[in-house]
Tab-separated table of C-alpha atoms in Angstrom:
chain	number	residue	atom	x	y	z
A	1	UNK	CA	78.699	134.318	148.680
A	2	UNK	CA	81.174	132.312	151.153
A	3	UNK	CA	78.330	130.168	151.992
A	4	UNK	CA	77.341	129.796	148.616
A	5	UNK	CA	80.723	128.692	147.195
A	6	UNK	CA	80.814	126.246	150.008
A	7	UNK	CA	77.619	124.263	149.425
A	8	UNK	CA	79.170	124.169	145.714
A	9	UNK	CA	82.086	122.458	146.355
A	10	UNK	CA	82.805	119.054	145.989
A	11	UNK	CA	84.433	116.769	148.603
A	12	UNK	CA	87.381	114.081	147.064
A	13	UNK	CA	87.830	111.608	150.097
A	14	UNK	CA	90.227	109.751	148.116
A	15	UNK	CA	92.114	106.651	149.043
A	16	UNK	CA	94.417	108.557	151.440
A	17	UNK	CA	91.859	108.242	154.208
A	18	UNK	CA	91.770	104.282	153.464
A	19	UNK	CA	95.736	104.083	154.673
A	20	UNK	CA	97.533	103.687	157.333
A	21	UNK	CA	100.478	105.206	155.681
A	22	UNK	CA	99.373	108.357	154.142
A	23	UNK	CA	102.490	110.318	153.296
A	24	UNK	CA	104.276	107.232	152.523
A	25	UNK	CA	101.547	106.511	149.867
A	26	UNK	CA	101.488	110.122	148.670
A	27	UNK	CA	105.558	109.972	147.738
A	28	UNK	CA	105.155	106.723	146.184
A	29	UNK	CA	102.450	108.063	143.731
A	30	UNK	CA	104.948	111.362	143.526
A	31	UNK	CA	107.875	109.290	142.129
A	32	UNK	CA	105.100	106.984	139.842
A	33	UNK	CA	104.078	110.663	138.233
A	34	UNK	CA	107.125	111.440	137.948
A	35	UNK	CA	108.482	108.399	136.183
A	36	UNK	CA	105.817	108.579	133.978
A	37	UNK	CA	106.043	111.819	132.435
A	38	UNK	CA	109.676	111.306	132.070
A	39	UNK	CA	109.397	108.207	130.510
A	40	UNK	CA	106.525	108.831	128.048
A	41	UNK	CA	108.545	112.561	127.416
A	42	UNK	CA	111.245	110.462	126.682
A	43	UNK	CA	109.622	108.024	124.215
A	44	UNK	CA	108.092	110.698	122.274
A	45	UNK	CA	111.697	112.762	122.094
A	46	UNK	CA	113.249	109.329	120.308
A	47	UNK	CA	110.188	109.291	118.033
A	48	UNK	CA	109.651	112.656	116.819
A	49	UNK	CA	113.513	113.304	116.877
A	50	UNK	CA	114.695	113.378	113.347
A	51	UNK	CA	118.729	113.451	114.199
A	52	UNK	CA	120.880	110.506	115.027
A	53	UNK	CA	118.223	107.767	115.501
A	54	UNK	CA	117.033	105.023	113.344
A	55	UNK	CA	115.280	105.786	110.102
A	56	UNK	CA	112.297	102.698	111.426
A	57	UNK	CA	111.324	105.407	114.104
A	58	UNK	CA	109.271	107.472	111.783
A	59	UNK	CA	107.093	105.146	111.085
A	60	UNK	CA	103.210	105.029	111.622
A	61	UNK	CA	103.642	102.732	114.157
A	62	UNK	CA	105.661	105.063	116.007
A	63	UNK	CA	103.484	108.000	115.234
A	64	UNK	CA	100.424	106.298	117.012
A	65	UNK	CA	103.031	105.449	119.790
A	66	UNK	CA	103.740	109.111	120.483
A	67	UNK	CA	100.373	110.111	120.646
A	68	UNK	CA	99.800	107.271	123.089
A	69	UNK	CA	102.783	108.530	125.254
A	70	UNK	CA	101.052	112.333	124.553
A	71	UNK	CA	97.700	111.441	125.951
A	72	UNK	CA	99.250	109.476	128.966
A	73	UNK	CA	101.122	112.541	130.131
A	74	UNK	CA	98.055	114.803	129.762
A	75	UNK	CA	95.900	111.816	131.503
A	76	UNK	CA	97.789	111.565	134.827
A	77	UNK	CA	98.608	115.250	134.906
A	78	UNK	CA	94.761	115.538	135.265
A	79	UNK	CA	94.173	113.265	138.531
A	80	UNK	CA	97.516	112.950	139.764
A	81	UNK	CA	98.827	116.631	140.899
A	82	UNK	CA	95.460	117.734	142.403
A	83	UNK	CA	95.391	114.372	144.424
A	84	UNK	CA	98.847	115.286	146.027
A	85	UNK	CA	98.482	118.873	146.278
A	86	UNK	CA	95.186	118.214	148.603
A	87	UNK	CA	97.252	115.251	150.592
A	88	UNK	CA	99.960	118.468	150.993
A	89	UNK	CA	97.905	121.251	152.098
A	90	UNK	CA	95.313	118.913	153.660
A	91	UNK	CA	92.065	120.139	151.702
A	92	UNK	CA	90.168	118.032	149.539
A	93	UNK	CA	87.524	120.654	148.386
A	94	UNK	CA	87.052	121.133	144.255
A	95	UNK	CA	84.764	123.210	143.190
A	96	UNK	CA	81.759	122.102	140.699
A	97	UNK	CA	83.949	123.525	137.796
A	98	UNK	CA	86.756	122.457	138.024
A	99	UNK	CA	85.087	119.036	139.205
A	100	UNK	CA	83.702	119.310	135.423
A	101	UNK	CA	86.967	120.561	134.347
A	102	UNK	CA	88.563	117.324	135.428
A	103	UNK	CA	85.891	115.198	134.222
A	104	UNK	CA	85.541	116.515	130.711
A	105	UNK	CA	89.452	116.056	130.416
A	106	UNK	CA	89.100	112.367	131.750
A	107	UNK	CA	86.781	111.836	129.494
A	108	UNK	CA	88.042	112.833	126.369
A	109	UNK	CA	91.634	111.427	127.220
A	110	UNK	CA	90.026	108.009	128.140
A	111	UNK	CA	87.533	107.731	125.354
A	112	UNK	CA	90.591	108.776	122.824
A	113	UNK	CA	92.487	106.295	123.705
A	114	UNK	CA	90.219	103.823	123.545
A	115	UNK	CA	90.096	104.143	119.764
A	116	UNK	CA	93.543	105.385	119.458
A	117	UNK	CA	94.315	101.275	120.638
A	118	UNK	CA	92.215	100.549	117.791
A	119	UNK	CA	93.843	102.196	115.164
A	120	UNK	CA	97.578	100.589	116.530
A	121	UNK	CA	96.073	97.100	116.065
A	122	UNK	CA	94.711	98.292	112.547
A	123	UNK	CA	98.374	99.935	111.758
A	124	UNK	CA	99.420	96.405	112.620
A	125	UNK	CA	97.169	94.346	111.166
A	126	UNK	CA	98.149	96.062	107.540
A	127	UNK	CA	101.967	96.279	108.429
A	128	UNK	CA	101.633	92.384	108.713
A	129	UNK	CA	99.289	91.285	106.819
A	130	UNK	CA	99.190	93.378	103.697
A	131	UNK	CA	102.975	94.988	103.726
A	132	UNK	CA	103.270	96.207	100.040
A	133	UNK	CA	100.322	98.113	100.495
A	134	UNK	CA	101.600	99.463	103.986
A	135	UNK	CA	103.017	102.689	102.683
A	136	UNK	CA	99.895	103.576	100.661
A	137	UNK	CA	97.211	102.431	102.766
A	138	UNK	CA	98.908	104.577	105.962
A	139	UNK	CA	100.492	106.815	104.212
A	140	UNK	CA	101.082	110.073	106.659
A	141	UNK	CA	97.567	111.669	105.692
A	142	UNK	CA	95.513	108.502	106.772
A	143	UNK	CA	97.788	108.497	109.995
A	144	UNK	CA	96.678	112.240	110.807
A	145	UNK	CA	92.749	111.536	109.803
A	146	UNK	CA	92.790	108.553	112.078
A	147	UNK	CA	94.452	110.456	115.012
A	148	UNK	CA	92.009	113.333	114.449
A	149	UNK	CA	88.741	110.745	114.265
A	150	UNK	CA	90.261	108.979	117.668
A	151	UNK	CA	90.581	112.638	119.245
A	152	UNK	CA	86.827	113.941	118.059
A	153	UNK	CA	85.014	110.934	119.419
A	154	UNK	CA	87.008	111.074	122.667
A	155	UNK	CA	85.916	114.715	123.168
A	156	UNK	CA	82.015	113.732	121.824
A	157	UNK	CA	82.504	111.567	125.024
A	158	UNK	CA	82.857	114.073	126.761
A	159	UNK	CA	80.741	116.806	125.721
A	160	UNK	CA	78.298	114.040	125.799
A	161	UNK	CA	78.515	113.196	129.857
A	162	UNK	CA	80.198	116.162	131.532
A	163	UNK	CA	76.937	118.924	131.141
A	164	UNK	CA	74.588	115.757	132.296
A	165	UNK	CA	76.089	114.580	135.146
A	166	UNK	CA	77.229	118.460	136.343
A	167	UNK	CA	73.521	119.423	136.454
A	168	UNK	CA	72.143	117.107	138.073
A	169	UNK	CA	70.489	118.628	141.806
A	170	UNK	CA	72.905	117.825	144.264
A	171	UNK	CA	70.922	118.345	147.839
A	172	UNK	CA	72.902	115.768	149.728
A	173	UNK	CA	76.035	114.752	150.510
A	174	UNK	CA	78.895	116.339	148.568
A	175	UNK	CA	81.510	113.493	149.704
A	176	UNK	CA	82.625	111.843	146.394
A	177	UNK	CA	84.519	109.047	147.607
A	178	UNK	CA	87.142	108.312	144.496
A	179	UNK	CA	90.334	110.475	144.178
A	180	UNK	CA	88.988	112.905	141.084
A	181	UNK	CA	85.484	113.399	139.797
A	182	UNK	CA	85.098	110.384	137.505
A	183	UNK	CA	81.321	110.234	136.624
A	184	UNK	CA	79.602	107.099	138.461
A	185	UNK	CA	81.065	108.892	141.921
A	186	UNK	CA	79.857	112.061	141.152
A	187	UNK	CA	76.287	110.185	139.766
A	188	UNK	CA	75.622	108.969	143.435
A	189	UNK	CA	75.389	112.009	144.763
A	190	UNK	CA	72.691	113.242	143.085
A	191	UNK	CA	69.302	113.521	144.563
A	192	UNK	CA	67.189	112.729	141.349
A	193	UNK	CA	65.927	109.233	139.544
A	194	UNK	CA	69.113	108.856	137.774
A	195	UNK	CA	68.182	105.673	136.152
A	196	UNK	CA	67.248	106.408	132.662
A	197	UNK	CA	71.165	108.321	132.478
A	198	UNK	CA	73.116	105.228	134.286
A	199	UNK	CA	71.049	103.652	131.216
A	200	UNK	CA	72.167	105.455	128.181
A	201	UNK	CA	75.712	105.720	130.030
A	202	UNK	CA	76.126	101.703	130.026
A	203	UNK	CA	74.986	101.557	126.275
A	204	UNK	CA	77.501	104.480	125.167
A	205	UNK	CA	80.172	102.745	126.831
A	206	UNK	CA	79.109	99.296	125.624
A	207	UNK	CA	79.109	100.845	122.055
A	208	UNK	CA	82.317	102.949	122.782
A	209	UNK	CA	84.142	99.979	124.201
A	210	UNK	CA	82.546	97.590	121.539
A	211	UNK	CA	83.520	98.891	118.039
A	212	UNK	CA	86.983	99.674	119.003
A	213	UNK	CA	87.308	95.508	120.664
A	214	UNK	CA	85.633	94.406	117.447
A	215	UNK	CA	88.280	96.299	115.396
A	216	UNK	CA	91.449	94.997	117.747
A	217	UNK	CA	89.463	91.287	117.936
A	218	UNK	CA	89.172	90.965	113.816
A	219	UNK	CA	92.809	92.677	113.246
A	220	UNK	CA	94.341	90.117	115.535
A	221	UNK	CA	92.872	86.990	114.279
A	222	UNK	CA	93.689	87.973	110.953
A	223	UNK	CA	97.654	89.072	111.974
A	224	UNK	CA	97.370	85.346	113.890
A	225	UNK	CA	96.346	83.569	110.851
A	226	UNK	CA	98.839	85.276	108.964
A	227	UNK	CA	101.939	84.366	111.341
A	228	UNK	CA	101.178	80.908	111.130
A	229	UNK	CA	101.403	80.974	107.733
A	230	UNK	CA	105.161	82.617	107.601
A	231	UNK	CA	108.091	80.170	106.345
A	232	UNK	CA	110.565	82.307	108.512
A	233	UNK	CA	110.808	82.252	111.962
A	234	UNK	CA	112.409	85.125	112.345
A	235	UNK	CA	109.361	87.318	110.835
A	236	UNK	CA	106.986	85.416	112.935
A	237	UNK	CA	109.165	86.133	116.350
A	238	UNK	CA	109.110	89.701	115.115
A	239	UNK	CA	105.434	89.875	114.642
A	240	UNK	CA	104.465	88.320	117.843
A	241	UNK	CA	106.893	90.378	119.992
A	242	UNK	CA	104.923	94.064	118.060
A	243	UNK	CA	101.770	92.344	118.771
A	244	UNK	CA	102.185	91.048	122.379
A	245	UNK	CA	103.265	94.547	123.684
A	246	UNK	CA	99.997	96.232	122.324
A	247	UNK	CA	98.023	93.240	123.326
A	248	UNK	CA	99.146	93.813	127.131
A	249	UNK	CA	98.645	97.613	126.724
A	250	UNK	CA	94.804	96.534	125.472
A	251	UNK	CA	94.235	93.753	128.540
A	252	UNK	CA	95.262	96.686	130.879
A	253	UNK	CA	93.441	99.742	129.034
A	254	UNK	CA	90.014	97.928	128.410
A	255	UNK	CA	90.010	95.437	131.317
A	256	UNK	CA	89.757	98.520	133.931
A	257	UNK	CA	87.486	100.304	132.087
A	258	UNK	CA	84.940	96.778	131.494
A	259	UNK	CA	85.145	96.692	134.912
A	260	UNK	CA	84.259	100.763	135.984
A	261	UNK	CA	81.652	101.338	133.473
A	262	UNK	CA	80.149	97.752	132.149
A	263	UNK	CA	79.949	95.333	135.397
A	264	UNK	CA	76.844	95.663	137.625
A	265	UNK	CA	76.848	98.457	140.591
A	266	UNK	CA	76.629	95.329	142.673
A	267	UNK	CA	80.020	94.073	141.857
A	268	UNK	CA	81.675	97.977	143.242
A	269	UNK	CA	82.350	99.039	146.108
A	270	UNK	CA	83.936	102.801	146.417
A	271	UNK	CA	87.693	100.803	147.697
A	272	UNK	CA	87.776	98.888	144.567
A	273	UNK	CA	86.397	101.630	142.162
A	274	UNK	CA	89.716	103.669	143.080
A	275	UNK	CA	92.122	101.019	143.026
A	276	UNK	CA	90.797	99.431	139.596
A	277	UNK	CA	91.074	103.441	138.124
A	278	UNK	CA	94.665	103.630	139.264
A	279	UNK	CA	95.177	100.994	137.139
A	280	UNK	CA	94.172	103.156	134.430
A	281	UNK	CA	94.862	106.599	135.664
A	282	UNK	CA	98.080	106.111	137.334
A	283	UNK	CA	99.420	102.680	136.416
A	284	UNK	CA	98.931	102.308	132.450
A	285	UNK	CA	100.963	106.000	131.783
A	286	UNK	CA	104.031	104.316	133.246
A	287	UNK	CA	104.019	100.991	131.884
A	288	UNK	CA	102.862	101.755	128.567
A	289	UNK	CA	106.608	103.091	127.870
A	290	UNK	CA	108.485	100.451	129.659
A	291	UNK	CA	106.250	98.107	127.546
A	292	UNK	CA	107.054	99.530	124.428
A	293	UNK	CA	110.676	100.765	124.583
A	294	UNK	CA	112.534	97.606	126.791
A	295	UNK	CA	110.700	95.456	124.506
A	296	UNK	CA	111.552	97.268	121.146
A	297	UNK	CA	114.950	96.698	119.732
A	298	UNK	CA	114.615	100.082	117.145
A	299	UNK	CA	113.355	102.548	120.750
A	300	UNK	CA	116.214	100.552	122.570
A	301	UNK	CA	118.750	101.531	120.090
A	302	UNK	CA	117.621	104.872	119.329
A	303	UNK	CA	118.252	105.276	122.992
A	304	UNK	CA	121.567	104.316	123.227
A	305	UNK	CA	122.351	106.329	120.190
A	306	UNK	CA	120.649	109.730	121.745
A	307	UNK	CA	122.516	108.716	125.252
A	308	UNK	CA	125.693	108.332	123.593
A	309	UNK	CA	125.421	111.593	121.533
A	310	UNK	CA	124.523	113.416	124.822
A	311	UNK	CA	128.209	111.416	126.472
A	312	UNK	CA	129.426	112.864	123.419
A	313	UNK	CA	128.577	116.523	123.492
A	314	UNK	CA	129.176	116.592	127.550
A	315	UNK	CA	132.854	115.602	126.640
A	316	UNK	CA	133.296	117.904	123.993
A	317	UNK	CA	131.943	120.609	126.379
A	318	UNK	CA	134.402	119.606	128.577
């Protein structure tokens, strides 16, 4: 049975090996978790806070924000701690399940937000460009059915890849070199023609990458053509400022994930596989609230209004 579970387990070399400064690395990415659950918990306490912050908070807009914030939390909490935890106690072993575990969790967090972008730039494109119907045409029941359709097709994603890759014969190596089992790592390893599954992989994530870039491309032409047509400079500094913090959330979110699943195996190398998916992994779940609360005067304000409520209390207290 010992022997058994060995030969099962999985091997996560990780970018740890790669550095000459191990532990330094390791409390660097500690204080980067850390930030970034504290700062997307943070964001999504302002939003779904209904005392002593702005009315413009409950919003759609902020709605799809808080989600966002929600499935960057769960995201890094599903590479991040294991990755530390084997740097700690010095094993890198996973076991096949909870190497699926992990990958099933990816996958439905990544291909979730992928359309969860979407449906921001949509929000925005109908806040901007069609703002009398706003209140009808995402009204709170088309918010909900438009989270919910962003959350099924993230976990069709993966249902779709997990049971695939996870029984494929694996008679070789078990060394996946990438710091969690994302699926082209874990594809190498197997000892089969792969070929015809790399295949329909590259045309699910051309088509899952695809439809929601088509949706963000045609929203933001049409918000574009509609800010150049505003008399007041005011509304068009306002529009461009919403716009330009999703767009940078977008270049981030989809530029990584062009690169990991659409670019030719040619192009990777294992060393830039796991620093392009920290971008995504690691990187995006703390700027995505520094992008949209320092840049958002309504988040900015309902911060200073929670802080000094908090000042408030602590003095009475006293």
């Amino acid at each position: 049975m010992n022997n058994y579970t060995t030969q099962s387990d999985f091997t996560l070399v990780g970018f740890f090996s790669q550095s000459k400064h191990p532990a330094l690395l390791a409390v660097v990415i500690f204080v980067v978790f850390l930030m970034a659950l504290s700062g997307n918990a943070l964001l999504i306490l302002l939003i779904l806070s209904d005392i002593h912050i702005p009315i413009h908070l409950h919003i759609p807009m902020y709605f799809f924000i808080s989600q966002l914030s929600l499935m960057d939390m769960m995201y890094i909490s599903v590479t991040v701690p294991k990755m530390l935890m084997d740097q700690v106690l010095g094993s890198h072993k996973i076991s096949a399940a909870a190497c699926g575990m992990q990958m099933f969790l990816y996958l439905t967090l990544a291909g979730s937000e992928y359309f969860l972008l979407a449906a921001m730039s949509y929000d925005h494109y109908v806040a901007i460009c069609h703002p009398l119907q706003y209140p009808v045409l995402m009204n709170h029941r088309v918010c909900l059915l438009l989270m919910s359709v962003c959350w099924i097709l993230g976990s069709l994603d993966g249902f779709m890849f997990t049971p695939v890759t996870m029984t494929f014969p694996f008679c070789g190596s078990r060394e996946i070199h990438h710091f969690f089992c994302e699926v082209p790592a874990v594809t190498k390893l197997s000892c089969s023609d792969t070929w015809l599954y790399e295949t329909l992989m590259y045309v699910c994530c051309v088509l899952m990458l695809l439809i929601p870039v088509t949706v963000i491309s045609g929203s933001y032409t049409s918000i574009l053509l509609t800010v150049l047509r505003m008399n007041s400079a005011e509304g068009r500094k306002k529009a461009l400022a919403t716009c330009s913090s999703h767009m940078t959330v977008v270049t981030l979110y989809y530029g990584a994930a062009i690169y990991t699943y659409i670019f030719p195996a040619s192009l990777h190398t294992p060393e830039k596989d796991m620093v392009v998916s920290m971008f995504y992994t690691i990187l995006t779940p703390l700027l995505n609230p520094l992008i949209y609360s320092f840049r958002n005067k309504n988040v900015t304000e309902a911060m200073k209004k929670l802080l000094g409520v908090s000042t408030l209390f602590q003095e009475t207290v006293k």
